[in-house]
Amino acid sequence: MSQPAEPTSVLSPEEVLRKAGVPFTVLDHVPIVGQEDAETKLGLTTEQLLKTMVFRTADGGFVLAALPVTGRVNYGRLARAAGVSRAKLRQAEPGELSLLGMEPGGASPVCDLPDVVTVFDTAVTRMGTVYCGSGRADRTVRIEAAHLIELVGPKIEELSQ
């Protein structure tokens, strides 16, 4: 099975936000990975943390799932929302994130590539100001969830178990 060619001009999530004129701020910090790092190293509250999980489909496509950091993705619900069978959906390998202009610890629901399917948990619509990945593990985006939803145009489904 061949690997897809790496895009040459994929924009980072921050570049996409700037280009779209969406208001956001960036926190520079030590590299973090996960909820515990965000809470202990950055002092952010769990209620405002939005995590993005990156998945691959059997045909090489990407699916981004954004949900509150305490939520757990129900793979069957995500697969249905993304229009693929559960058997054809797997979590992306850390090295594959570079194809999206991202790195481990910096996964973002904002992506420049047109064929990426993005699904937000319904809880995101009620979150207000959120902190999410910027594409880099050492930068975090602070943004209104409503602005994020408007820009990304995700499918909105009940993803959490």
PDB file of C-alpha atoms in Angstrom:
ATOM      1  CA  MET A   1       0.000   0.000   0.000  1.00  0.00           C
ATOM      2  CA  SER A   2       1.491   3.334  -0.977  1.00  0.00           C
ATOM      3  CA  GLN A   3       1.554   6.382   1.262  1.00  0.00           C
ATOM      4  CA  PRO A   4      -0.151   9.568   0.024  1.00  0.00           C
ATOM      5  CA  ALA A   5       2.220  12.270  -1.147  1.00  0.00           C
ATOM      6  CA  GLU A   6       2.813  15.004   1.403  1.00  0.00           C
ATOM      7  CA  PRO A   7       1.053  18.243   0.440  1.00  0.00           C
ATOM      8  CA  THR A   8       3.488  20.985  -0.465  1.00  0.00           C
ATOM      9  CA  SER A   9       1.471  24.010   0.546  1.00  0.00           C
ATOM     10  CA  VAL A  10      -0.795  23.012   3.417  1.00  0.00           C
ATOM     11  CA  LEU A  11      -1.508  25.957   5.713  1.00  0.00           C
ATOM     12  CA  SER A  12      -1.104  25.597   9.454  1.00  0.00           C
ATOM     13  CA  PRO A  13      -4.262  26.004  11.555  1.00  0.00           C
ATOM     14  CA  GLU A  14      -3.026  29.435  12.688  1.00  0.00           C
ATOM     15  CA  GLU A  15      -2.513  30.518   9.076  1.00  0.00           C
ATOM     16  CA  VAL A  16      -6.037  29.365   8.199  1.00  0.00           C
ATOM     17  CA  LEU A  17      -7.475  31.389  11.099  1.00  0.00           C
ATOM     18  CA  ARG A  18      -5.480  34.513  10.129  1.00  0.00           C
ATOM     19  CA  LYS A  19      -6.408  34.210   6.457  1.00  0.00           C
ATOM     20  CA  ALA A  20     -10.096  33.896   7.384  1.00  0.00           C
ATOM     21  CA  GLY A  21      -9.934  36.943   9.659  1.00  0.00           C
ATOM     22  CA  VAL A  22     -11.294  34.993  12.611  1.00  0.00           C
ATOM     23  CA  PRO A  23     -10.516  36.615  15.989  1.00  0.00           C
ATOM     24  CA  PHE A  24      -8.261  34.441  18.137  1.00  0.00           C
ATOM     25  CA  THR A  25      -5.235  34.697  20.375  1.00  0.00           C
ATOM     26  CA  VAL A  26      -2.280  32.379  20.808  1.00  0.00           C
ATOM     27  CA  LEU A  27      -0.594  31.240  23.998  1.00  0.00           C
ATOM     28  CA  ASP A  28       3.084  30.371  23.621  1.00  0.00           C
ATOM     29  CA  HIS A  29       4.210  27.752  26.146  1.00  0.00           C
ATOM     30  CA  VAL A  30       6.361  24.716  26.765  1.00  0.00           C
ATOM     31  CA  PRO A  31       5.306  21.752  24.600  1.00  0.00           C
ATOM     32  CA  ILE A  32       2.253  19.995  26.000  1.00  0.00           C
ATOM     33  CA  VAL A  33       0.423  16.794  25.201  1.00  0.00           C
ATOM     34  CA  GLY A  34      -2.988  16.119  26.696  1.00  0.00           C
ATOM     35  CA  GLN A  35      -5.325  17.351  29.386  1.00  0.00           C
ATOM     36  CA  GLU A  36      -2.985  17.021  32.354  1.00  0.00           C
ATOM     37  CA  ASP A  37      -0.291  19.136  30.684  1.00  0.00           C
ATOM     38  CA  ALA A  38      -2.829  21.814  29.738  1.00  0.00           C
ATOM     39  CA  GLU A  39      -4.111  22.008  33.289  1.00  0.00           C
ATOM     40  CA  THR A  40      -0.807  21.791  35.159  1.00  0.00           C
ATOM     41  CA  LYS A  41       1.605  23.571  32.810  1.00  0.00           C
ATOM     42  CA  LEU A  42      -0.810  26.191  31.463  1.00  0.00           C
ATOM     43  CA  GLY A  43      -3.328  26.505  34.275  1.00  0.00           C
ATOM     44  CA  LEU A  44      -6.297  26.130  31.913  1.00  0.00           C
ATOM     45  CA  THR A  45      -9.608  24.820  33.194  1.00  0.00           C
ATOM     46  CA  THR A  46     -10.973  21.527  31.925  1.00  0.00           C
ATOM     47  CA  GLU A  47     -14.282  23.152  30.950  1.00  0.00           C
ATOM     48  CA  GLN A  48     -12.555  25.281  28.296  1.00  0.00           C
ATOM     49  CA  LEU A  49     -10.296  22.634  26.759  1.00  0.00           C
ATOM     50  CA  LEU A  50     -11.214  21.335  23.328  1.00  0.00           C
ATOM     51  CA  LYS A  51      -9.311  18.290  22.134  1.00  0.00           C
ATOM     52  CA  THR A  52      -8.999  17.205  18.543  1.00  0.00           C
ATOM     53  CA  MET A  53      -8.398  13.589  17.668  1.00  0.00           C
ATOM     54  CA  VAL A  54      -7.128  12.697  14.208  1.00  0.00           C
ATOM     55  CA  PHE A  55      -8.264   9.556  12.402  1.00  0.00           C
ATOM     56  CA  ARG A  56      -7.511   7.940   9.042  1.00  0.00           C
ATOM     57  CA  THR A  57      -9.898   6.087   6.784  1.00  0.00           C
ATOM     58  CA  ALA A  58      -9.008   2.966   4.820  1.00  0.00           C
ATOM     59  CA  ASP A  59      -8.768   5.042   1.629  1.00  0.00           C
ATOM     60  CA  GLY A  60      -6.205   7.397   3.232  1.00  0.00           C
ATOM     61  CA  GLY A  61      -8.580  10.233   4.113  1.00  0.00           C
ATOM     62  CA  PHE A  62      -8.564  12.139   7.380  1.00  0.00           C
ATOM     63  CA  VAL A  63     -11.312  12.628   9.952  1.00  0.00           C
ATOM     64  CA  LEU A  64     -10.950  15.219  12.725  1.00  0.00           C
ATOM     65  CA  ALA A  65     -13.061  14.783  15.852  1.00  0.00           C
ATOM     66  CA  ALA A  66     -13.325  17.767  18.216  1.00  0.00           C
ATOM     67  CA  LEU A  67     -14.847  17.360  21.667  1.00  0.00           C
ATOM     68  CA  PRO A  68     -14.440  18.525  25.258  1.00  0.00           C
ATOM     69  CA  VAL A  69     -11.150  17.247  26.665  1.00  0.00           C
ATOM     70  CA  THR A  70     -12.917  15.007  29.194  1.00  0.00           C
ATOM     71  CA  GLY A  71     -15.020  13.300  26.506  1.00  0.00           C
ATOM     72  CA  ARG A  72     -14.268   9.908  24.988  1.00  0.00           C
ATOM     73  CA  VAL A  73     -14.975   9.346  21.318  1.00  0.00           C
ATOM     74  CA  ASN A  74     -17.485   6.648  20.478  1.00  0.00           C
ATOM     75  CA  TYR A  75     -15.865   5.236  17.340  1.00  0.00           C
ATOM     76  CA  GLY A  76     -19.128   3.905  15.918  1.00  0.00           C
ATOM     77  CA  ARG A  77     -20.815   7.312  16.186  1.00  0.00           C
ATOM     78  CA  LEU A  78     -17.791   9.035  14.681  1.00  0.00           C
ATOM     79  CA  ALA A  79     -17.636   6.571  11.788  1.00  0.00           C
ATOM     80  CA  ARG A  80     -21.343   7.086  11.032  1.00  0.00           C
ATOM     81  CA  ALA A  81     -20.951  10.880  11.166  1.00  0.00           C
ATOM     82  CA  ALA A  82     -17.928  10.662   8.837  1.00  0.00           C
ATOM     83  CA  GLY A  83     -19.752   8.344   6.428  1.00  0.00           C
ATOM     84  CA  VAL A  84     -17.371   5.389   6.782  1.00  0.00           C
ATOM     85  CA  SER A  85     -17.671   1.988   8.362  1.00  0.00           C
ATOM     86  CA  ARG A  86     -16.154   1.556  11.822  1.00  0.00           C
ATOM     87  CA  ALA A  87     -13.826  -1.126  10.452  1.00  0.00           C
ATOM     88  CA  LYS A  88     -12.323   1.407   8.042  1.00  0.00           C
ATOM     89  CA  LEU A  89     -11.483   4.039  10.683  1.00  0.00           C
ATOM     90  CA  ARG A  90      -8.306   4.101  12.776  1.00  0.00           C
ATOM     91  CA  GLN A  91      -6.508   6.651  14.884  1.00  0.00           C
ATOM     92  CA  ALA A  92      -3.790   8.427  12.876  1.00  0.00           C
ATOM     93  CA  GLU A  93      -0.150   7.719  13.600  1.00  0.00           C
ATOM     94  CA  PRO A  94       1.798  10.665  15.071  1.00  0.00           C
ATOM     95  CA  GLY A  95       3.889  11.024  11.895  1.00  0.00           C
ATOM     96  CA  GLU A  96       0.775  11.357   9.740  1.00  0.00           C
ATOM     97  CA  LEU A  97      -0.215  14.654  11.371  1.00  0.00           C
ATOM     98  CA  SER A  98       2.403  16.461   9.288  1.00  0.00           C
ATOM     99  CA  LEU A  99       0.219  15.790   6.230  1.00  0.00           C
ATOM    100  CA  LEU A 100      -2.263  18.199   7.852  1.00  0.00           C
ATOM    101  CA  GLY A 101       0.324  20.820   8.837  1.00  0.00           C
ATOM    102  CA  MET A 102       0.178  19.655  12.464  1.00  0.00           C
ATOM    103  CA  GLU A 103       2.330  17.855  15.017  1.00  0.00           C
ATOM    104  CA  PRO A 104       1.539  15.575  17.980  1.00  0.00           C
ATOM    105  CA  GLY A 105       0.255  17.644  20.894  1.00  0.00           C
ATOM    106  CA  GLY A 106      -0.988  20.330  18.514  1.00  0.00           C
ATOM    107  CA  ALA A 107      -3.864  18.669  16.666  1.00  0.00           C
ATOM    108  CA  SER A 108      -6.461  21.249  15.681  1.00  0.00           C
ATOM    109  CA  PRO A 109     -10.011  21.164  14.321  1.00  0.00           C
ATOM    110  CA  VAL A 110      -8.900  23.814  11.804  1.00  0.00           C
ATOM    111  CA  CYS A 111      -7.495  22.335   8.599  1.00  0.00           C
ATOM    112  CA  ASP A 112      -6.750  23.745   5.159  1.00  0.00           C
ATOM    113  CA  LEU A 113      -7.222  20.536   3.187  1.00  0.00           C
ATOM    114  CA  PRO A 114     -10.574  20.281   1.371  1.00  0.00           C
ATOM    115  CA  ASP A 115     -11.258  16.552   1.732  1.00  0.00           C
ATOM    116  CA  VAL A 116     -10.826  16.350   5.510  1.00  0.00           C
ATOM    117  CA  VAL A 117     -14.052  15.457   7.336  1.00  0.00           C
ATOM    118  CA  THR A 118     -14.462  17.369  10.589  1.00  0.00           C
ATOM    119  CA  VAL A 119     -16.986  16.370  13.240  1.00  0.00           C
ATOM    120  CA  PHE A 120     -17.669  18.349  16.419  1.00  0.00           C
ATOM    121  CA  ASP A 121     -19.385  16.868  19.435  1.00  0.00           C
ATOM    122  CA  THR A 122     -22.681  18.628  20.196  1.00  0.00           C
ATOM    123  CA  ALA A 123     -21.202  19.814  23.518  1.00  0.00           C
ATOM    124  CA  VAL A 124     -18.832  22.142  21.635  1.00  0.00           C
ATOM    125  CA  THR A 125     -21.792  24.307  20.617  1.00  0.00           C
ATOM    126  CA  ARG A 126     -22.278  25.187  24.314  1.00  0.00           C
ATOM    127  CA  MET A 127     -18.648  25.782  25.273  1.00  0.00           C
ATOM    128  CA  GLY A 128     -18.110  29.541  24.789  1.00  0.00           C
ATOM    129  CA  THR A 129     -14.402  30.402  24.807  1.00  0.00           C
ATOM    130  CA  VAL A 130     -12.232  27.363  24.126  1.00  0.00           C
ATOM    131  CA  TYR A 131      -8.550  26.509  23.990  1.00  0.00           C
ATOM    132  CA  CYS A 132      -7.572  24.175  21.160  1.00  0.00           C
ATOM    133  CA  GLY A 133      -4.567  23.034  19.192  1.00  0.00           C
ATOM    134  CA  SER A 134      -2.710  25.414  16.913  1.00  0.00           C
ATOM    135  CA  GLY A 135      -0.934  22.721  14.927  1.00  0.00           C
ATOM    136  CA  ARG A 136       2.069  22.935  17.258  1.00  0.00           C
ATOM    137  CA  ALA A 137       2.604  21.432  20.718  1.00  0.00           C
ATOM    138  CA  ASP A 138       4.062  24.709  22.022  1.00  0.00           C
ATOM    139  CA  ARG A 139       1.197  27.026  21.015  1.00  0.00           C
ATOM    140  CA  THR A 140      -2.480  26.944  21.953  1.00  0.00           C
ATOM    141  CA  VAL A 141      -5.323  28.871  20.309  1.00  0.00           C
ATOM    142  CA  ARG A 142      -7.928  30.723  22.390  1.00  0.00           C
ATOM    143  CA  ILE A 143     -11.097  31.242  20.356  1.00  0.00           C
ATOM    144  CA  GLU A 144     -14.861  31.465  20.687  1.00  0.00           C
ATOM    145  CA  ALA A 145     -16.423  28.086  19.878  1.00  0.00           C
ATOM    146  CA  ALA A 146     -19.054  29.839  17.733  1.00  0.00           C
ATOM    147  CA  HIS A 147     -16.323  31.397  15.553  1.00  0.00           C
ATOM    148  CA  LEU A 148     -14.607  28.039  15.246  1.00  0.00           C
ATOM    149  CA  ILE A 149     -17.840  26.330  14.197  1.00  0.00           C
ATOM    150  CA  GLU A 150     -18.613  29.072  11.675  1.00  0.00           C
ATOM    151  CA  LEU A 151     -15.159  28.813  10.087  1.00  0.00           C
ATOM    152  CA  VAL A 152     -14.807  25.027  10.069  1.00  0.00           C
ATOM    153  CA  GLY A 153     -18.409  24.173   9.144  1.00  0.00           C
ATOM    154  CA  PRO A 154     -18.182  20.767  10.845  1.00  0.00           C
ATOM    155  CA  LYS A 155     -20.757  18.042  11.084  1.00  0.00           C
ATOM    156  CA  ILE A 156     -22.160  18.291  14.600  1.00  0.00           C
ATOM    157  CA  GLU A 157     -23.030  14.976  16.237  1.00  0.00           C
ATOM    158  CA  GLU A 158     -23.163  13.321  19.650  1.00  0.00           C
ATOM    159  CA  LEU A 159     -19.667  11.776  19.661  1.00  0.00           C
ATOM    160  CA  SER A 160     -18.947  11.205  23.338  1.00  0.00           C
ATOM    161  CA  GLN A 161     -19.606   7.936  25.085  1.00  0.00           C
TER     162      GLN A 161
END
